[in-house]
Structures are given as structure tokens and as C-alpha cells.
Coordinates of C-alpha atoms and ligand atoms in Angstrom, one line a residue:
X1 CA 3.5 19.3 -17.2
X2 CA 1.0 16.3 -15.6
X3 CA 1.7 13.9 -12.6
X4 CA 1.9 10.3 -13.2
X5 CA 0.8 7.8 -10.7
X6 CA 1.6 4.5 -9.8
X7 CA -0.7 2.2 -7.7
X8 CA -1.4 -1.3 -6.6
X9 CA -4.4 -3.0 -8.5
X10 CA -4.9 -5.6 -6.0
X11 CA -5.0 -6.3 -2.2
X12 CA -1.3 -4.4 -1.6
X13 CA 1.9 -5.5 -1.4
X14 CA 2.1 -6.0 -5.3
X15 CA 5.7 -4.3 -5.3
X16 CA 4.9 -0.9 -5.6
X17 CA 8.4 0.1 -3.5
X18 CA 10.5 -1.8 -5.8
X19 CA 9.0 -0.1 -8.9
X20 CA 8.8 3.5 -7.6
X21 CA 12.6 3.1 -7.0
X22 CA 13.1 1.9 -10.3
X23 CA 11.3 4.7 -12.1
X24 CA 12.8 7.4 -9.7
X25 CA 15.4 8.3 -12.3
X26 CA 12.9 9.5 -14.6
X27 CA 11.3 11.9 -12.0
X28 CA 11.9 14.9 -9.9
X29 CA 9.7 14.5 -7.3
X30 CA 7.8 11.6 -5.8
X31 CA 4.7 11.9 -3.5
X32 CA 3.0 9.8 -1.1
X33 CA -1.0 10.7 -1.1
X34 CA -2.7 8.5 1.1
X35 CA -2.4 5.7 3.9
X36 CA 0.3 5.8 6.6
X37 CA 2.5 3.4 8.1
X38 CA 0.2 0.3 7.5
X39 CA 2.4 0.5 4.3
X40 CA 5.3 -1.5 4.0
X41 CA 7.3 -0.9 0.8
X42 CA 10.2 -3.0 0.2
X43 CA 13.6 -1.8 -1.9
X44 CA 16.2 -4.0 -2.7
X45 CA 19.9 -3.2 -4.3
X46 CA 23.4 -3.5 -3.9
X47 CA 22.7 -6.7 -1.5
X48 CA 20.6 -4.3 0.7
X49 CA 17.1 -4.1 1.9
X50 CA 15.0 -1.5 3.1
X51 CA 11.2 -1.4 4.1
X52 CA 9.7 2.4 3.9
X53 CA 6.4 2.7 6.2
X54 CA 5.8 6.4 5.5
X55 CA 8.5 8.1 3.6
X56 CA 8.3 8.0 -0.1
X57 CA 10.3 5.3 -2.3
X58 CA 12.2 7.8 -4.1
X59 CA 14.5 8.4 -1.1
X60 CA 17.6 6.3 -2.4
X61 CA 17.8 8.5 -5.5
X62 CA 19.8 11.6 -4.4
X63 CA 18.5 14.6 -6.1
X64 CA 14.9 13.3 -5.9
X65 CA 12.3 15.2 -4.0
X66 CA 9.9 13.0 -1.8
X67 CA 6.7 14.6 -0.5
X68 CA 4.5 13.3 2.2
X69 CA 0.9 14.9 1.0
X70 CA -2.0 16.1 3.2
X71 CA -3.7 12.6 2.3
X72 CA -1.4 10.7 4.2
X73 CA -1.7 10.0 8.2
X74 CA 1.5 10.4 10.1
X75 CA 2.8 8.6 13.0
X76 CA 5.6 10.7 14.1
X77 CA 7.6 7.9 16.4
X78 CA 7.3 5.4 13.1
X79 CA 8.3 8.1 10.8
X80 CA 11.5 9.3 13.1
X81 CA 12.6 5.4 13.6
X82 CA 12.3 5.2 9.6
X83 CA 14.6 8.2 9.5
X84 CA 17.2 7.2 11.7
X85 CA 17.4 4.1 10.0
X86 CA 18.2 5.5 6.9
X87 CA 20.6 8.0 8.0
X88 CA 22.7 5.1 10.2
X89 CA 22.8 3.6 6.4
X90 CA 24.3 6.6 5.1
X91 CA 21.1 8.0 3.3
X92 CA 20.8 11.5 3.9
X93 CA 16.9 11.7 3.8
X94 CA 16.0 15.0 5.7
X95 CA 17.4 17.3 2.8
X96 CA 15.1 16.5 0.1
X97 CA 11.9 14.9 2.6
X98 CA 8.9 17.7 2.7
X99 CA 5.8 17.1 4.8
X100 CA 2.1 18.5 4.3
X101 CA 1.0 20.8 7.3
X102 CA -2.3 19.2 6.6
X103 CA -1.4 15.7 7.3
X104 CA -3.0 14.1 10.2
X105 CA -1.5 12.5 13.2
X106 CA -1.9 9.3 14.4
X107 CA -2.0 9.6 18.0
X108 CA -1.0 7.4 20.5
X109 CA -4.6 6.7 21.7
X110 CA -5.8 6.0 18.1
X111 CA -3.3 2.7 18.4
X112 CA -5.2 1.8 21.5
X113 CA -8.7 2.6 19.7
X114 CA -7.6 0.5 16.7
X115 CA -6.8 -2.5 19.0
X116 CA -9.8 -2.1 20.8
X117 CA -12.1 -1.7 18.1
X118 CA -10.4 -4.8 16.5
X119 CA -10.8 -7.2 19.8
X120 CA -14.3 -6.1 20.1
X121 CA -15.0 -7.4 16.4
X122 CA -14.2 -11.0 17.6
X123 CA -13.9 -13.2 14.5
X124 CA -15.3 -10.5 12.5
X125 CA -12.0 -8.5 13.0
X126 CA -10.6 -6.5 9.8
X127 CA -7.3 -7.8 10.1
X128 CA -5.8 -4.1 10.7
X129 CA -1.9 -3.4 10.7
X130 CA -2.9 -2.3 14.1
X131 CA -1.2 1.2 13.2
X132 CA -4.1 3.5 14.4
X133 CA -5.5 3.7 10.5
X134 CA -9.1 3.5 11.0
X135 CA -9.5 5.5 14.3
X136 CA -7.1 8.3 12.8
X137 CA -9.0 8.7 9.4
X138 CA -12.4 8.5 11.1
X139 CA -11.2 11.4 13.5
X140 CA -10.1 13.4 10.4
X141 CA -13.5 13.0 8.8
X142 CA -15.6 13.8 12.0
X143 CA -13.6 17.0 12.2
X144 CA -11.8 16.1 15.4
X145 CA -8.5 15.4 13.7
X146 CA -5.2 17.0 14.8
X147 CA -2.7 17.8 11.9
X148 CA 1.2 18.1 12.0
X149 CA 0.4 21.9 11.5
X150 CA -1.6 22.3 14.4
X151 CA 1.1 20.8 16.4
X152 CA 3.1 24.0 16.0
X153 CA 0.0 26.1 17.3
X154 CA -0.3 27.4 20.9
X155 CA -3.5 25.1 21.8
X156 CA -1.8 21.7 20.7
X157 CA -1.4 20.7 24.4
X158 CA -5.1 21.1 25.0
X159 CA -6.4 19.9 22.0
X160 CA -4.1 16.9 22.4
X161 CA -5.3 16.3 25.7
X162 CA -9.0 16.9 24.7
X163 CA -8.7 14.1 22.0
X164 CA -6.6 12.0 24.6
X165 CA -9.4 11.9 27.1
X166 CA -12.1 11.1 24.6
X167 CA -10.1 8.3 23.1
X168 CA -9.2 6.7 26.2
X169 CA -13.2 6.7 27.3
X170 CA -14.1 5.3 24.3
X171 CA -11.5 2.4 24.7
X172 CA -12.7 1.9 28.2
X173 CA -16.3 1.8 26.8
X174 CA -15.1 -1.1 24.6
X175 CA -14.1 -3.1 27.9
X176 CA -10.4 -3.0 26.6
X177 CA -7.4 -3.2 29.5
X178 CA -4.9 -1.1 27.8
X179 CA -3.0 -1.3 30.7
X180 CA -1.5 -4.8 29.7
X181 CA -1.5 -3.6 25.7
X182 CA 1.8 -3.0 24.2
X183 CA 2.4 -0.7 21.4
X184 CA 5.2 -2.1 19.2
X185 CA 6.2 -3.8 22.3
X186 CA 6.2 -0.9 25.1
X187 CA 3.5 0.3 27.6
X188 CA 1.2 3.1 26.8
X189 CA 2.6 5.5 28.9
X190 CA 6.5 4.9 27.6
X191 CA 5.1 4.7 24.0
X192 CA 3.4 8.5 24.5
X193 CA 6.4 9.9 25.9
X194 CA 8.4 9.0 23.2
X195 CA 5.9 10.1 20.5
X196 CA 6.0 13.4 22.0
X197 CA 9.5 13.5 21.6
X198 CA 9.3 12.6 18.2
X199 CA 6.8 14.9 17.4
X200 CA 9.1 17.5 18.2
X201 CA 11.7 16.1 15.5
X202 CA 9.1 16.0 13.1
X203 CA 8.4 19.6 13.6
X204 CA 11.9 20.5 13.0
X205 CA 11.7 19.0 9.4
X206 CA 10.8 21.2 6.5
X207 CA 6.9 21.2 6.5
X208 CA 5.0 23.0 3.6
X209 CA 1.6 23.6 2.5
X210 CA 2.1 21.1 0.2
X211 CA -0.7 21.9 -2.4
X212 CA 1.0 25.0 -3.2
X213 CA 4.3 23.3 -3.1
X214 CA 3.2 20.5 -5.7
X215 CA 1.5 22.7 -8.1
X216 CA 4.7 24.9 -8.1
X217 CA 6.6 22.0 -9.1
X218 CA 4.5 21.3 -12.0
X219 CA 4.2 24.4 -13.1
X220 CA 8.0 25.0 -13.1
X221 CA 8.1 21.6 -15.4
X222 CA 9.2 19.2 -13.0
X223 CA 8.2 15.7 -13.4
X224 CA 6.2 14.0 -10.7
X225 CA 5.4 10.4 -9.6
X226 CA 2.5 9.9 -7.3
X227 CA 2.8 6.6 -5.1
X228 CA 0.1 4.9 -4.2
X229 CA 0.1 2.7 -0.9
X230 CA -2.3 -0.5 -0.2
X231 CA -4.0 -1.5 -3.4
X232 CA -7.6 -0.6 -5.2
X233 CA -9.1 -3.8 -3.7
X234 CA -8.5 -2.6 -0.2
X235 CA -10.4 1.2 -1.1
X236 CA -12.8 2.4 1.3
X237 CA -15.3 2.9 -1.5
X238 CA -14.6 0.3 -4.1
X239 CA -12.7 -2.5 -2.0
X240 CA -14.6 -5.3 -0.2
X241 CA -15.9 -2.9 2.5
X242 CA -15.9 -3.3 5.2
X243 CA -12.4 -5.5 4.8
X244 CA -10.7 -2.6 3.5
X245 CA -8.4 0.6 4.4
X246 CA -9.7 3.8 5.6
X247 CA -8.5 5.9 2.4
X248 CA -8.9 6.1 -1.4
X249 CA -6.3 4.0 -2.6
X250 CA -7.3 4.7 -6.1
X251 CA -6.3 7.3 -8.5
X252 CA -8.8 9.5 -7.4
X253 CA -7.2 9.9 -3.9
X254 CA -4.3 11.6 -5.6
X255 CA -6.6 14.6 -6.2
X256 CA -7.4 15.2 -2.8
X257 CA -4.4 13.7 -1.3
X258 CA -2.2 16.0 -2.8
X259 CA -4.1 18.9 -4.1
X260 CA -3.7 18.0 -7.8
X261 CA -6.9 18.6 -10.3
X262 CA -8.0 16.0 -12.4
X263 CA -6.8 17.1 -15.6
X264 CA -3.4 17.3 -14.3
X265 CA -3.2 13.5 -14.2
X266 CA -1.2 11.9 -16.8
X267 CA -0.1 7.9 -16.9
X268 CA -1.6 5.7 -14.6
X269 CA 0.6 2.8 -13.9
X270 CA -1.1 -0.2 -12.2
X271 CA 1.1 -3.2 -10.6
X272 CA -0.6 -6.5 -10.1
X273 CA 1.3 -9.6 -9.0
X274 CA 1.2 -12.7 -11.6
X275 CA -0.9 -14.3 -8.8
X276 CA -2.5 -12.8 -5.9
X277 CA -2.2 -12.3 -2.2
X278 CA -4.1 -10.8 0.8
X279 CA -3.3 -10.0 4.4
X280 CA -6.0 -9.8 7.1
X281 CA -9.8 -10.7 6.5
X282 CA -12.2 -10.5 3.8
X283 CA -13.5 -12.4 0.6
X284 CA -10.5 -13.8 -1.5
X285 CA -12.2 -16.0 -4.3
X286 CA -9.3 -17.3 -5.7
X287 CA -7.2 -18.4 -2.6
X288 CA -5.3 -21.7 -2.2
X289 CA -5.4 -23.7 0.9
X290 CA -3.0 -26.6 -1.1
X291 CA 0.3 -26.9 -1.8
X292 CA 0.2 -24.6 -4.9
X293 CA -0.6 -21.6 -2.2
X294 CA 2.2 -22.8 -0.2
X295 CA 4.5 -22.8 -2.7
X296 CA 3.6 -19.3 -3.9
X297 CA 3.8 -18.2 -0.1
X298 CA 7.4 -20.0 -0.1
X299 CA 8.6 -18.8 -3.1
X300 CA 7.1 -15.4 -3.1
X301 CA 8.2 -14.8 0.6
X302 CA 4.9 -14.0 1.1
X303 CA 5.2 -12.7 4.6
X304 CA 3.7 -9.1 5.5
X305 CA 6.4 -6.3 5.4
X306 CA 4.8 -4.3 8.3
X307 CA 3.2 -6.9 10.3
X308 CA 5.3 -10.2 9.5
X309 CA 1.9 -12.0 9.0
X310 CA 2.1 -14.8 6.2
X311 CA 0.1 -13.5 3.2
X312 CA -2.8 -15.4 2.1
X313 CA -2.1 -16.8 -1.4
X314 CA -4.1 -17.6 -4.9
X315 CA -4.7 -17.7 -8.4
X316 CA -4.6 -14.3 -10.2
X317 CA -8.2 -13.0 -10.5
X318 CA -9.0 -11.1 -13.8
X319 CA -12.5 -9.9 -13.4
X320 CA -11.0 -8.2 -10.2
X321 CA -7.9 -6.9 -11.9
X322 CA -10.2 -5.4 -15.1
X323 CA -12.3 -3.8 -12.1
X324 CA -9.2 -2.0 -10.9
X325 CA -8.1 -1.2 -14.5
X326 CA -11.6 0.6 -14.9
X327 CA -11.4 2.3 -11.6
X328 CA -7.8 3.8 -11.9
X329 CA -7.9 4.5 -15.7
X330 CA -4.8 2.7 -16.0
X331 CA -2.8 3.3 -19.1
X332 CA 0.1 0.8 -18.6
X333 CA 0.4 -2.6 -16.4
X334 CA 3.6 -3.8 -14.5
X335 CA 3.5 -7.4 -13.7
X336 CA 5.2 -8.3 -10.8
X337 CA 7.0 -11.7 -9.5
X338 CA 6.5 -13.5 -12.3
X339 CA 9.6 -15.7 -11.1
X340 CA 7.2 -16.9 -8.3
X341 CA 5.4 -19.1 -10.6
X342 CA 8.6 -20.5 -12.2
X343 CA 8.1 -24.1 -11.2
X344 CA 4.5 -24.5 -11.7
X345 CA 3.1 -27.2 -14.3
X346 CA 0.1 -25.2 -15.1
X347 CA -1.4 -21.9 -14.2
X348 CA -4.8 -20.8 -13.6
X349 CA -6.4 -17.5 -14.0
X350 CA -10.0 -16.5 -12.6
X351 CA -12.2 -15.3 -15.7
X352 CA -15.3 -15.3 -14.1
X353 CA -17.2 -16.2 -11.1
X354 CA -20.2 -18.7 -10.4
X355 CA -22.6 -16.7 -8.2
X356 CA -26.4 -17.2 -7.3
X357 CA -26.7 -20.1 -10.2
X358 CA -25.1 -17.4 -12.8
X359 CA -21.8 -16.9 -14.5
X360 CA -20.8 -13.2 -14.0
X361 CA -17.8 -11.1 -14.7
X362 CA -18.2 -8.3 -12.5
X363 CA -17.8 -8.1 -8.5
X364 CA -21.2 -8.0 -7.0
X365 CA -22.7 -5.8 -4.1
X366 CA -22.4 -8.6 -1.8
X367 CA -19.2 -10.2 -2.6
X368 CA -18.3 -10.2 1.0
X369 CA -21.2 -12.3 2.0
X370 CA -22.2 -14.4 -0.9
X371 CA -19.6 -17.1 -2.5
X372 CA -18.2 -16.4 -5.5
X373 CA -16.8 -19.4 -7.2
X374 CA -14.0 -18.8 -9.8
X375 CA -14.3 -20.1 -13.3
X376 CA -10.8 -20.8 -14.4
X377 CA -8.9 -20.9 -17.6
X378 CA -5.7 -23.2 -17.4
X379 CA -2.5 -22.2 -19.3
X380 CA 1.0 -24.3 -19.2
X381 CA 3.8 -23.2 -17.0
X382 CA 7.2 -21.8 -18.3
X383 CA 8.9 -24.1 -15.9
X384 CA 12.2 -21.8 -16.4
X385 CA 14.2 -19.8 -14.2
X386 CA 13.5 -16.2 -14.8
X387 CA 15.6 -14.6 -12.5
X388 CA 18.5 -13.6 -14.8
X389 CA 16.7 -12.4 -18.2
X390 CA 17.3 -9.4 -19.2
X391 CA 15.4 -9.1 -22.5
X392 CA 11.8 -9.4 -23.7
X393 CA 13.1 -11.5 -26.4
X394 CA 14.5 -14.1 -23.7
X395 CA 11.0 -14.4 -22.2
X396 CA 9.7 -18.0 -22.6
X397 CA 6.9 -18.7 -24.9
X398 CA 4.3 -19.7 -22.1
X399 CA 4.9 -16.6 -20.3
X400 CA 4.3 -14.8 -23.3
X401 CA 1.1 -16.2 -23.9
X402 CA 0.2 -15.8 -20.3
X403 CA 1.1 -11.9 -20.6
X404 CA -1.1 -11.8 -24.0
X405 CA -4.1 -13.7 -22.2
X406 CA -4.3 -11.0 -19.4
X407 CA -3.4 -8.0 -21.6
X408 CA -6.7 -9.4 -24.2
X409 CA -8.6 -9.6 -20.8
X410 CA -8.1 -6.3 -19.4
X411 CA -7.3 -4.0 -22.6
X412 CA -4.4 -2.5 -21.1
X413 CA -0.4 -3.5 -22.3
X414 CA 2.2 -4.9 -19.8
X415 CA 5.0 -2.7 -20.1
X416 CA 7.2 -4.1 -17.5
X417 CA 7.7 -7.7 -15.9
X418 CA 9.7 -8.3 -12.6
X419 CA 11.6 -11.1 -11.9
X420 CA 13.1 -10.9 -8.6
X421 CA 13.2 -8.8 -5.6
X422 CA 16.3 -6.6 -6.9
X423 CA 16.2 -3.5 -8.4
X424 CA 17.7 -4.7 -11.8
X425 CA 15.4 -7.8 -12.1
X426 CA 13.1 -6.5 -14.6
X427 CA 12.4 -7.1 -18.2
X428 CA 10.9 -4.0 -20.1
X429 CA 8.9 -5.2 -22.8
Ligands
GDP514 P1 4.6 -2.9 -1.7 O1 4.0 -2.9 -0.3 O2 3.7 -2.9 -2.9 O3 5.7 -2.0 -2.0 O4 5.3 -4.4 -1.9 P2 5.8 -5.0 -0.4 O5 7.2 -4.5 -0.3 O6 5.0 -5.5 1.0 O7 6.1 -6.8 -1.2 C1 6.5 -6.9 -2.3 C2 7.6 -8.1 -1.8 O8 8.0 -8.7 -3.0 C3 9.0 -7.5 -1.3 O9 9.4 -8.2 -0.7 C4 9.8 -7.3 -2.6 O10 11.1 -7.1 -2.2 C5 9.4 -8.5 -3.6 N1 9.5 -8.4 -4.7 C6 9.0 -7.3 -5.6 N2 9.1 -7.7 -6.9 C7 9.6 -8.7 -7.1 C8 9.6 -10.0 -7.9 O11 9.3 -9.6 -8.9 N3 10.0 -11.3 -7.8 C9 9.9 -11.4 -6.5 N4 10.7 -12.7 -6.2 N5 9.8 -10.6 -5.4 C10 9.8 -9.4 -5.6
IMO515 P1 1.2 -1.5 1.0 O1 1.2 -0.5 0.9 C1 -1.3 -5.0 2.3 C2 -4.6 -4.1 5.1 C3 -4.5 -4.9 6.3 C4 -6.1 -4.9 6.9 C5 -6.6 -4.1 6.1 C6 -7.0 -2.7 7.1 O2 2.5 -2.3 1.8 O3 0.8 -2.3 0.1 P2 -5.7 -0.9 8.3 O4 -4.2 -1.1 9.0 O5 -5.2 -0.1 6.9 O6 -6.6 -0.7 9.0 O7 -5.9 -2.3 7.8 O8 -5.7 -3.6 5.0 N1 -3.6 -3.7 4.5 C7 -2.6 -3.7 4.0 N2 -2.7 -5.1 3.2 N3 -0.5 -4.1 2.0 C8 -0.6 -3.0 2.9 O9 0.1 -2.1 2.0 C9 -1.7 -2.9 3.7 N4 -2.0 -1.9 4.2 C10 -3.1 -2.1 5.0 O10 -4.1 -6.0 6.5 O11 -6.4 -6.3 6.1
MG516 MG1 3.6 -4.0 1.4

């Protein structure tokens, strides 16, 4: 058996949550391998809507095992709140939820550091979700981090105090007045108290040596889906650095974030929107500042699932999509939010960039500082409501042409088209 991977090919929010939920009946285990509560994965069915931050999106299918892998970073208070909300809605999460002992903890002081570092950058800020992601992964790499498993050891308190003191000094050095800063609406001291109590709760859940756990599942013939967070263009190595997140969001992250050998990776399912969005700072060459961009935001309800921030919107960027397909070894594409383009007369697709007087089709090293002017192809819009279409035969010709154009450009077939937020709104090609 091999493990399949589903991940985002753009700047996140492609609709990963929806598709993982849709695919879960075909899998026994769903596992998150990187990122933390900067993620917001939305799932809608039966008129209900859930947003998951740390818990894998397989949780709505009873019987599916959900694993939070070693590559994920966890804020116990956010995870506890997520679990409580699901339990209140009648979903018994804890029975099938397993957490890696090696997953690192986001400490309350990591949240302060994130805020302090962003404030110190001024206009050059990353536009972080302020969930403590950068500082926590920094401490992991610098070998200062504390893992969930460490919190069960006797020396946890002293290690916690040591990091807390060190972090507060760093925050002070950045001239950040944390006494007036609110973490999720609370003063630091109140937040920390609840965080420590939430940690006790998380320790009572099923903690496992997840690399053994997942490889045993594989050996037993179980079908496993790895669920990516963020998107390829936010990858720490291959994204628009420094405007990225702090983990490997690409398929390579599955190996280190779960303890899976590269030859055990099977299908790589890449998902993308029929246009592009981005939250936070960083280059976005096809970004629209006109009524077309406004229409995408309105039709697509493009506001962050984690922070509520309006998402920047623009046309689909095919050189960037092809780059993402190359990096991940994508074997099938899923096109999301096609319905958002229903009312457009004409659709644009970037096929190259003008850069320093040349026309190029790759992403240059200095894409963050040099202007990349998109070169567009234009195709007619389909001007039809897709929301209730059920079969590939129903698809309007203009949409079929749009899909064919993308397939020809990136050389991978589109296997699924999503036509609305609900679980049932999709067309298998
Ligand atoms: P994720 O982070 O990749 O899981 O994506 P998000 O949940 O952050 O953002 C995707 C948003 O689009 C959510 O509000 C989904 O409910 C919604 N969505 C997903 N697929 C579709 C679709 O095909 N059409 C429309 N209109 N909305 C969709
Ligand atoms: P999902 O999994 C979209 C963005 C932030 C910011 C940058 C760094 O829902 O697709 P961080 O908090 O990681 O330090 O922020 O990355 N970002 C996301 N954008 N979707 C996400 O997750 C994101 N997670 C982080 O907006 O620009
Ligand atoms: Mg999201």
C-alpha cells in the first residue's frame, strides 16, 4: 500500500478541507503532516459549516482514523476549542484522533513573538496569521522546541519556564509592549492560564509514536490520505520567500512530517482554484484591483477562514501552477470554485511573464523584488450557473475548453471540478 497526498497548489485556501472530506470514504486514515492552526479548512454538508485548524478533515466520517503528525505544530488551547465545538455538534472526535508525541507545542510566548516580529517589520511584514507559526518552527529547528511528548516528562515545567523567560526577553528587545496585546481577545496571563489547562486536556488524548503508528497502518493494508495545509507557493523553500509560511507545504513534507519513506508515496492530488487568491503580503502578479477582482471576492466569499481578512483575488497563473505540479509530482488535478467565474464574459489565464525585457515561463529567483507582468490568453466565459450540475456531460463547452487549456499547459488531467461549497457540489470528470 502507498499513501496518497492531497495538497494545495496555490497560496492556500484552495478548498482542501472540502475535498479531503469528500474523499475520506475511500480512506481508513487521514493525516496532517505540516502547518498548524494557521490553517482553516472548511467543510459544509447538510446546511452545516465547520472550520478545522488542527484536526484532519476526515473527522466527519465515522470510522476514519485522524492523525496529527510529527510535522504539525499544536496550540493546545486552539485544539481544545476545536474539539469542544465538534463534540457540541455531536461529533465524537476523540475516539479516532491520534496525536504524534513529536509534534511541537506552540507556546503562549510564541504568539507574542509572532506579533512582536511582525510589528518590528513594519510595512515589510509577512501578514502572518499571528498563530505563532514562525517562532515555533524556528525553535524546533534551533533545537529549543518543546514537543507534546515532552510535556509528559518531569522536567517540563523547568523547560517551559526557560523558554518563556527567553521569549519574553526577545519580545522586550523588539520594544513590543505585550501588556496591552491581546491573544485571541485575552491578556497574556489569562491566555497562558487557559493554555496550561488545555495542555492537560490534550495530554489525556491518544498520544502515539506516529511514525510507527502510520507505517503499521500501511503494512496492515490501510488506505491513508495525507492532508496538506497552506499551499505550494507558501512553501518555506519554494514559495515567494520571505512571504511564506515556515514549513514544507509540498509533497516532500509528507516524508518528514509523518515518517513516510519516499517510495511509499502514491497518488499526489493537487487542488487549485479556477482563479487565484492570496492572504497576507507577497508578490501576486495576476492580482486584480478592479471590479473583476471584487466580483471574485464577492462570489467566492473570499475572506480568510482563520483570520477573516479579505483575500486578494486575481486570474489563474499557469506558470506558477506548472511549477507547483513539478515540485509535488502531481498525478491528478482538482479544480475548485469554478462556479465563482459563472458570470464572467471573458476569462484570462496567465501563460508567461514579462520580466526584465524578456518573456519567461518560469518563476525567477527575484520574483519578490522584480515586477512580473503577466502575459494573458483570453477565453470566453461559460455564463451559466454550475452549482447544480452533476455530470461531466452537462458542462458547458466554454468550461470544457477552459479545463482543456489548463490540462494542456500543465500536462496533468483534471479529474474533478468543484461547483459550490457543499460536499455534494462536484463533478467527477
Ligand atoms: P482550505 O484551506 O484549502 O481548506 O480552503 P478554505 O476552507 O480556507 O477556503 C475555501 C472556501 O471556499 C471555503 O469557504 C469553502 O467552503 C469554499 N468552497 C470550497 N469549494 C468551493 C467551490 O467549489 N465553490 C465555492 N463557491 N466555494 C467553495
Ligand atoms: P490553509 O491551510 C492561506 C499565509 C498567511 C501569511 C503567510 C505566513 O487554510 O490553506 P503564518 O501564519 O504561517 O506565519 O503566515 O502564510 N497563510 C495562509 N494563507 N491559507 C492558509 O492555510 C495559510 N496559512 C498561512 O496569510 O501570508
Ligand atoms: Mg483555508
